[in-house]
XYZ file of C-alpha atoms in Angstrom:
518
model
C -23.361 25.137 -5.819
C -20.075 25.944 -4.101
C -20.014 26.402 -0.323
C -17.159 27.447 1.909
C -16.669 27.820 5.604
C -15.748 31.234 7.053
C -12.133 30.104 7.168
C -12.161 29.524 3.418
C -11.970 25.754 3.681
C -13.992 23.784 1.176
C -17.132 22.071 2.324
C -18.275 18.792 0.789
C -19.417 19.410 -2.767
C -17.425 22.596 -3.159
C -16.407 23.284 -6.737
C -13.433 25.429 -5.764
C -11.170 25.525 -2.757
C -9.150 28.427 -1.497
C -5.457 27.511 -1.464
C -3.613 27.971 1.773
C -0.556 30.130 2.142
C 2.826 28.455 2.038
C 3.312 29.005 5.783
C -0.012 27.537 6.927
C -0.032 24.226 8.764
C -3.108 22.114 8.124
C -5.545 21.402 10.975
C -7.931 18.544 10.078
C -10.614 19.819 12.460
C -10.895 22.839 10.175
C -10.044 21.474 6.751
C -11.606 17.992 6.745
C -15.405 17.839 6.892
C -15.398 14.418 8.593
C -12.952 15.404 11.334
C -14.673 18.763 11.743
C -17.964 16.998 12.418
C -16.416 14.407 14.709
C -14.573 17.111 16.652
C -17.911 18.248 18.038
C -17.630 15.329 20.472
C -14.648 17.020 22.144
C -15.637 20.663 21.876
C -15.457 21.495 18.183
C -12.730 22.499 15.711
C -9.430 24.007 16.799
C -9.872 27.719 17.485
C -7.779 30.614 16.199
C -6.252 31.233 19.634
C -5.641 27.626 20.625
C -2.156 26.546 21.647
C -1.289 24.707 18.467
C 0.766 21.553 18.898
C 2.673 22.285 15.689
C 3.745 25.814 16.631
C 7.365 26.464 15.546
C 9.966 25.747 18.191
C 11.366 29.295 18.123
C 8.009 30.659 19.254
C 7.298 28.171 22.015
C 9.069 25.041 23.120
C 6.793 21.994 23.351
C 7.642 18.344 23.642
C 4.314 16.986 22.399
C 4.386 18.269 18.840
C 2.007 16.852 16.246
C 4.777 14.674 14.814
C 5.670 13.159 18.176
C 2.033 12.483 18.965
C 1.617 10.645 15.656
C 4.769 8.596 16.295
C 3.455 7.706 19.761
C 0.135 6.689 18.193
C 1.749 4.300 15.734
C 3.701 2.731 18.609
C 0.403 2.239 20.436
C -1.166 0.719 17.323
C 1.721 -1.724 16.954
C 1.458 -2.647 20.629
C -2.240 -3.421 20.120
C -1.299 -5.540 17.107
C 1.185 -7.484 19.226
C -1.522 -8.138 21.809
C -3.927 -9.216 19.062
C -1.389 -11.769 17.803
C -0.288 -12.894 21.280
C -2.579 -15.981 21.496
C -0.623 -17.514 18.588
C 2.911 -16.629 19.649
C 3.728 -19.902 21.390
C 3.019 -21.865 18.210
C 0.755 -24.331 20.043
C -2.155 -23.882 17.676
C -4.700 -26.243 19.209
C -8.409 -26.334 18.378
C -7.929 -23.890 15.482
C -6.999 -21.077 17.871
C -5.166 -19.319 15.035
C -8.534 -18.869 13.303
C -10.915 -18.455 16.248
C -8.654 -15.718 17.711
C -7.799 -14.404 14.217
C -4.115 -14.368 15.161
C -2.556 -16.429 12.362
C 0.765 -15.133 11.052
C 2.984 -16.465 8.267
C 6.008 -15.253 10.225
C 5.578 -17.946 12.863
C 4.196 -20.653 10.578
C 6.976 -20.323 8.014
C 9.737 -20.495 10.613
C 8.963 -24.211 10.604
C 7.648 -24.615 7.048
C 10.787 -23.047 5.536
C 13.111 -25.182 7.660
C 14.584 -22.259 9.636
C 14.019 -24.228 12.833
C 16.410 -26.848 11.418
C 19.043 -24.309 10.468
C 18.327 -24.467 6.732
C 19.644 -21.522 4.735
C 16.923 -19.981 2.522
C 17.370 -20.870 -1.165
C 20.616 -22.768 -0.536
C 18.942 -25.550 1.477
C 15.250 -24.915 0.861
C 13.118 -23.214 -1.827
C 11.402 -20.051 -0.619
C 8.072 -18.792 -1.926
C 9.023 -15.105 -1.635
C 11.363 -12.734 -3.503
C 14.989 -12.953 -2.452
C 15.307 -10.001 -0.081
C 12.444 -11.377 2.000
C 14.250 -14.726 2.036
C 17.462 -13.005 3.129
C 15.512 -11.234 5.862
C 13.975 -14.486 7.091
C 17.394 -16.123 7.238
C 19.112 -13.147 8.883
C 16.651 -13.297 11.791
C 15.830 -16.995 11.810
C 19.250 -18.622 11.717
C 20.581 -16.800 14.830
C 17.399 -17.788 16.680
C 17.964 -21.417 15.669
C 21.597 -21.231 16.826
C 20.469 -19.773 20.144
C 17.824 -22.467 20.511
C 20.340 -25.222 19.807
C 22.326 -24.091 22.854
C 19.231 -23.379 24.956
C 16.607 -26.091 24.287
C 14.225 -24.541 26.813
C 13.479 -21.477 24.693
C 10.570 -21.429 22.253
C 12.364 -20.743 18.969
C 9.198 -19.889 17.045
C 8.111 -17.361 19.640
C 11.542 -15.750 19.727
C 11.593 -15.593 15.927
C 8.147 -13.994 15.784
C 8.945 -11.390 18.431
C 12.260 -10.494 16.798
C 10.454 -10.023 13.484
C 7.737 -8.001 15.218
C 10.362 -5.625 16.642
C 12.106 -5.089 13.289
C 8.895 -4.826 11.257
C 7.443 -2.507 13.890
C 10.507 -0.284 13.597
C 9.957 -0.184 9.827
C 6.333 0.848 10.389
C 7.442 3.664 12.698
C 10.036 4.689 10.109
C 7.327 4.775 7.437
C 5.288 7.153 9.586
C 8.404 9.287 10.075
C 8.821 9.420 6.292
C 5.200 10.517 5.845
C 5.754 13.217 8.459
C 8.873 14.355 6.624
C 7.022 14.499 3.315
C 4.093 16.383 4.870
C 5.682 18.832 7.307
C 2.768 21.243 6.841
C 0.220 18.437 7.159
C 1.566 16.327 10.079
C -1.834 14.959 11.024
C -2.110 13.187 7.665
C 0.318 10.581 9.039
C -2.253 9.747 11.735
C -4.274 8.006 9.017
C -1.492 5.425 8.773
C -0.660 5.436 12.485
C -4.253 4.730 13.570
C -5.213 2.433 10.713
C -7.283 -0.581 11.822
C -5.652 -2.537 9.000
C -2.256 -1.938 10.611
C -3.592 -3.245 13.927
C -4.771 -6.448 12.251
C -2.131 -7.249 9.623
C 1.203 -5.605 10.529
C 3.058 -8.909 11.063
C 0.892 -11.331 9.123
C 3.769 -11.416 6.633
C 6.920 -9.433 5.846
C 5.234 -6.713 3.751
C 6.419 -3.893 6.021
C 9.969 -4.602 4.831
C 9.075 -3.602 1.268
C 6.868 -0.755 2.498
C 9.680 0.770 4.547
C 12.155 0.543 1.663
C 9.659 2.024 -0.800
C 8.848 4.852 1.618
C 12.517 5.785 1.933
C 12.787 5.583 -1.849
C 9.951 8.099 -2.198
C 11.642 10.329 0.378
C 14.938 10.266 -1.539
C 13.085 11.141 -4.765
C 11.219 13.969 -3.028
C 14.455 15.500 -1.721
C 16.069 15.735 -5.169
C 16.304 19.223 -6.654
C 17.677 20.413 -10.024
C 20.406 22.494 -8.389
C 21.322 20.071 -5.598
C 22.327 16.438 -6.055
C 20.351 16.508 -9.289
C 21.000 12.858 -10.195
C 22.427 11.469 -6.946
C 19.159 11.397 -5.026
C 17.105 9.936 -7.918
C 19.774 7.228 -8.035
C 19.423 6.625 -4.294
C 15.652 6.515 -4.742
C 16.086 3.894 -7.460
C 18.329 1.753 -5.261
C 15.783 1.814 -2.418
C 12.852 1.101 -4.739
C 14.859 -1.747 -6.287
C 15.515 -3.187 -2.826
C 11.816 -2.896 -2.066
C 11.043 -4.710 -5.311
C 13.458 -7.464 -4.285
C 11.394 -7.928 -1.100
C 7.886 -7.693 -2.634
C 7.476 -6.801 -6.282
C 4.932 -3.971 -5.923
C 7.449 -1.126 -5.202
C 8.633 -1.509 -8.796
C 5.234 -0.168 -9.862
C 6.344 3.251 -8.574
C 8.736 3.543 -11.509
C 5.956 3.880 -14.092
C 4.433 7.019 -12.522
C 7.915 8.498 -12.049
C 8.693 8.028 -15.757
C 5.352 9.372 -16.997
C 5.536 12.478 -14.803
C 9.180 13.016 -15.773
C 8.142 12.811 -19.427
C 5.472 15.474 -18.966
C 7.869 17.738 -17.049
C 10.786 17.254 -19.436
C 12.899 15.685 -16.662
C 13.431 12.295 -18.251
C 17.071 11.994 -17.203
C 16.139 11.905 -13.510
C 13.360 9.397 -14.190
C 15.656 7.166 -16.240
C 18.360 7.284 -13.552
C 15.860 6.174 -10.890
C 14.520 3.395 -13.131
C 17.953 2.161 -14.210
C 19.362 2.051 -10.680
C 16.230 0.252 -9.449
C 16.565 -2.440 -12.114
C 20.316 -2.814 -11.573
C 19.725 -3.162 -7.819
C 17.002 -5.740 -8.406
C 19.298 -7.827 -10.595
C 22.261 -7.446 -8.224
C 20.231 -8.699 -5.265
C 18.811 -11.655 -7.208
C 21.927 -12.914 -8.979
C 23.703 -14.416 -5.929
C 20.720 -16.739 -5.514
C 19.457 -17.101 -9.090
C 22.750 -18.448 -10.464
C 23.764 -21.117 -7.924
C 20.262 -22.063 -6.705
C 18.131 -21.454 -9.779
C 15.478 -24.080 -9.062
C 14.923 -22.870 -5.502
C 14.962 -19.233 -6.678
C 12.271 -19.986 -9.285
C 9.894 -21.246 -6.599
C 8.383 -17.749 -6.207
C 7.692 -17.445 -9.926
C 6.407 -21.009 -10.284
C 4.006 -20.570 -7.388
C 2.573 -17.313 -8.715
C 2.259 -18.702 -12.244
C 0.393 -21.832 -11.212
C -1.806 -20.465 -8.427
C -5.549 -20.604 -9.126
C -8.054 -17.921 -8.191
C -7.452 -16.966 -4.576
C -9.909 -15.923 -1.874
C -11.434 -12.452 -1.917
C -10.380 -11.378 -5.420
C -12.479 -9.993 -8.258
C -12.181 -13.403 -9.900
C -13.353 -15.174 -6.738
C -16.453 -12.990 -6.650
C -17.012 -13.865 -10.306
C -16.789 -17.592 -9.553
C -19.450 -17.195 -6.888
C -21.710 -15.283 -9.267
C -21.215 -17.908 -11.995
C -23.565 -20.251 -10.209
C -26.028 -17.572 -9.088
C -26.682 -15.506 -12.199
C -26.477 -18.164 -14.918
C -26.149 -21.682 -13.487
C -24.365 -23.913 -15.972
C -25.502 -27.298 -17.134
C -23.842 -30.419 -15.710
C -20.372 -30.745 -17.151
C -20.229 -27.105 -18.219
C -18.235 -24.389 -16.486
C -19.148 -20.772 -15.995
C -16.705 -18.205 -17.428
C -14.874 -17.559 -14.148
C -14.811 -21.227 -13.210
C -13.390 -21.917 -16.679
C -10.657 -19.364 -16.043
C -9.833 -21.096 -12.766
C -9.396 -24.335 -14.684
C -7.271 -22.601 -17.352
C -4.729 -20.735 -15.277
C -2.461 -19.539 -18.142
C -5.440 -17.744 -19.681
C -6.348 -16.311 -16.280
C -2.784 -15.026 -15.889
C -2.742 -13.318 -19.261
C -6.174 -11.782 -18.740
C -5.104 -10.428 -15.353
C -1.901 -9.006 -16.876
C -3.858 -7.505 -19.772
C -6.358 -5.736 -17.520
C -3.579 -4.394 -15.302
C -1.654 -3.242 -18.363
C -4.698 -1.435 -19.736
C -5.218 0.204 -16.337
C -1.588 1.391 -16.377
C -2.086 2.840 -19.857
C -5.170 4.622 -18.553
C -3.191 6.069 -15.650
C -0.465 7.215 -18.075
C -3.077 8.859 -20.289
C -4.600 10.524 -17.248
C -1.177 11.882 -16.263
C -0.667 13.418 -19.714
C -4.211 14.726 -20.250
C -4.876 16.167 -16.775
C -5.204 19.970 -16.688
C -2.345 20.083 -14.193
C 0.465 17.574 -13.765
C -0.725 15.044 -11.143
C 1.180 14.370 -7.968
C 3.393 11.280 -7.818
C 1.494 9.726 -4.900
C -1.801 10.003 -6.797
C -0.543 8.012 -9.770
C 1.311 5.515 -7.567
C -1.858 4.811 -5.589
C -3.872 4.248 -8.778
C -1.307 1.829 -10.221
C -0.938 -0.284 -7.064
C -4.714 -0.293 -6.517
C -5.255 -1.435 -10.118
C -2.807 -4.283 -9.585
C -4.734 -5.481 -6.515
C -8.135 -5.098 -8.164
C -7.204 -7.227 -11.186
C -4.822 -9.666 -9.487
C -5.840 -13.272 -8.889
C -4.287 -13.046 -5.397
C -5.220 -10.398 -2.817
C -3.923 -11.584 0.549
C -5.195 -9.968 3.735
C -1.925 -8.099 4.423
C -1.784 -6.528 0.935
C -3.876 -3.698 2.364
C -0.599 -2.440 3.857
C 0.710 -1.708 0.350
C -1.967 0.905 -0.181
C -1.859 2.528 3.260
C 1.053 4.985 2.828
C 0.076 5.725 -0.773
C -3.529 6.458 0.231
C -2.324 8.834 2.948
C -0.073 10.687 0.508
C -2.525 10.628 -2.388
C -5.775 11.656 -0.679
C -5.576 12.397 3.058
C -9.328 12.647 3.688
C -10.697 10.816 6.695
C -14.237 9.970 5.543
C -13.560 7.737 2.532
C -10.397 6.401 4.164
C -12.279 5.179 7.232
C -15.032 3.672 5.074
C -12.334 1.656 3.297
C -10.819 0.622 6.634
C -14.204 -0.559 7.920
C -14.536 -2.680 4.788
C -11.060 -4.124 5.407
C -11.976 -5.016 8.990
C -15.151 -6.741 7.771
C -13.127 -8.664 5.209
C -10.560 -9.642 7.849
C -13.269 -11.141 10.064
C -15.018 -12.863 7.159
C -11.739 -14.273 5.868
C -10.995 -15.952 9.193
C -14.506 -17.350 9.172
C -13.708 -18.944 5.809
C -10.422 -20.339 7.140
C -12.167 -21.785 10.193
C -14.907 -23.298 8.075
C -12.343 -24.948 5.811
C -10.418 -26.322 8.813
C -13.602 -27.778 10.346
C -14.997 -28.988 6.981
C -18.253 -27.143 7.636
C -19.119 -23.516 6.931
C -19.178 -20.968 9.724
C -21.533 -18.733 7.752
C -22.995 -18.724 4.232
C -20.507 -18.168 1.429
C -22.419 -15.069 0.396
C -21.281 -13.308 3.589
C -17.631 -13.660 2.612
C -18.363 -12.627 -0.974
C -20.189 -9.547 0.316
C -17.208 -8.605 2.499
C -14.862 -9.137 -0.463
C -17.095 -6.969 -2.658
C -17.173 -4.167 -0.082
C -13.382 -4.172 0.083
C -13.096 -4.015 -3.695
C -15.769 -1.313 -4.002
C -14.236 0.955 -1.362
C -10.803 0.730 -3.021
C -12.441 1.528 -6.374
C -14.248 4.494 -4.794
C -10.936 5.797 -3.435
C -9.514 5.490 -6.955
C -12.481 7.488 -8.236
C -11.838 10.257 -5.717
C -8.150 10.368 -6.650
C -9.026 10.584 -10.351
C -11.483 13.390 -9.606
C -8.790 15.287 -7.692
C -6.443 14.876 -10.662
C -8.974 16.202 -13.153
C -10.090 18.964 -10.778
C -6.883 19.904 -8.935
C -8.666 22.643 -6.975
C -10.253 19.799 -4.953
C -6.884 18.252 -4.046
C -6.415 19.024 -0.349
C -2.634 18.597 -0.507
C -2.492 21.437 -3.040
C -4.355 23.603 -0.507
C -1.178 23.495 1.582
C 1.584 23.014 -0.989
C 2.045 24.924 -4.224
C 2.674 21.804 -6.295
C 3.845 18.292 -5.388
C 5.806 17.850 -2.135
C 6.746 14.316 -3.281
C 7.807 15.417 -6.750
C 11.492 16.107 -6.172
C 12.907 17.549 -9.403
C 9.325 17.714 -10.718
C 8.041 19.899 -7.871
C 7.267 23.327 -9.282
C 8.707 22.500 -12.703
C 6.708 23.666 -15.735
C 5.446 21.158 -18.258
C 7.870 20.283 -21.041
C 7.692 22.528 -24.122
C 6.346 19.649 -26.237
C 3.479 19.169 -23.795
C 2.709 22.886 -23.669
C 2.589 23.044 -27.475
C 0.402 19.964 -27.635
C -2.071 21.394 -25.120
C -2.077 24.747 -26.925
C -2.946 23.061 -30.231
C -5.650 21.024 -28.518
C -7.131 24.215 -27.019
C -7.132 25.951 -30.409
C -8.789 23.051 -32.217
C -12.421 23.996 -32.952
C -15.055 21.836 -31.410
C -16.856 19.512 -33.809
C -20.504 20.411 -34.414
C -23.000 18.176 -32.724
C -25.187 16.437 -35.344
C -28.866 17.228 -35.052
């Protein structure tokens, strides 16, 4: 049974939702059931006569607008992250402090492991385990620090390197929030999901993932700003360049190209989709060639490592290995199915690729069969989530990949916070595993870590289920309550489906239903 509040905002379980007018700015204390309930702690939802923080500037001048508050919040979150990592910043990791304080970061560790402290140039003097733009980034910040340290032996080079990276990566995180605010001008408080994310507090500088996230976010912004009558192909090209740069830093931004192409196919806007894809691939090749040709062996380190890695902690396959010995213990000398996969890594790789490929085909089918063309962020979230679910590696900082996409795809606080709680539990359990390995004795039973891993996987899968439901029942999509179509769609926003798709759906609607056998 459908229920609605007096303001016309859908309650949990509502079958239909009243769309908002184009001029309405969303207030979560009215539109989101979780925030509406939590707002009772501070007096209840925002009233009709309240002094709204997002009131247009021509009506009343205010400094603390919703956007500025959200930007201040992300700065506070990043400051808390810096404090959380501060016990490890001097690099004197005695008595496993990096695990007991949960402050380990690759940024500091790899300054020494990658030879930056010796002035080695990434790829030219030392193989790097990351895609090339991340290697360039490491060298661009690390080599000046080494040069400074050579002239000033008293400075702690590792600490300087970490703090310089923290400043740049923090700026990229703030820029990502600014992009979300730009994409959701009528829903500025959605960006607070990213700004206040516990996962951002814990993992912002564990690695260099915010570099790829910032580039991908600007790529989405460039795509969203494209219009058929204004820079019709220029901005899709710019979007492709930025997505290609993101893919040269961490490969996942390239997964955005699939949803762009499928949605462009349904809308009959393939030229824009092909331009974005082509420029992304050309950019990716252009960034890689200066390293791949002269330093091929060092460049291939990233691919070799990912091809030969066994099942990593916290993945679906890791959970399966644990269950191998609990559900059907094998005889001596025999391996359970997941343990066998771990011993046969090429088969594990192909199975992981196959499952991800099938998931992508499912997302493409969903995009074509949905009653209304899905939004770009919805499909992008599903594809990246599918990659993480079926991958043999799911590092703690990979949660950052999903954060902006989750905010854009389904800005609902309840399920989002449940996922974040699961991520925090996994973070703590993961450091318990690291500490136990370092001390050669377990900190807690293995089942605790497997449970935390399972909760993380389940909450991501539940978010995928909610996104799929919103696609199949677009009246439940809260972003469509505020926007007529897809604010991230660019040339697709407001465009009708292609004639071929309209004819196909019309024929499908006219086809008589098959009788049910008795």
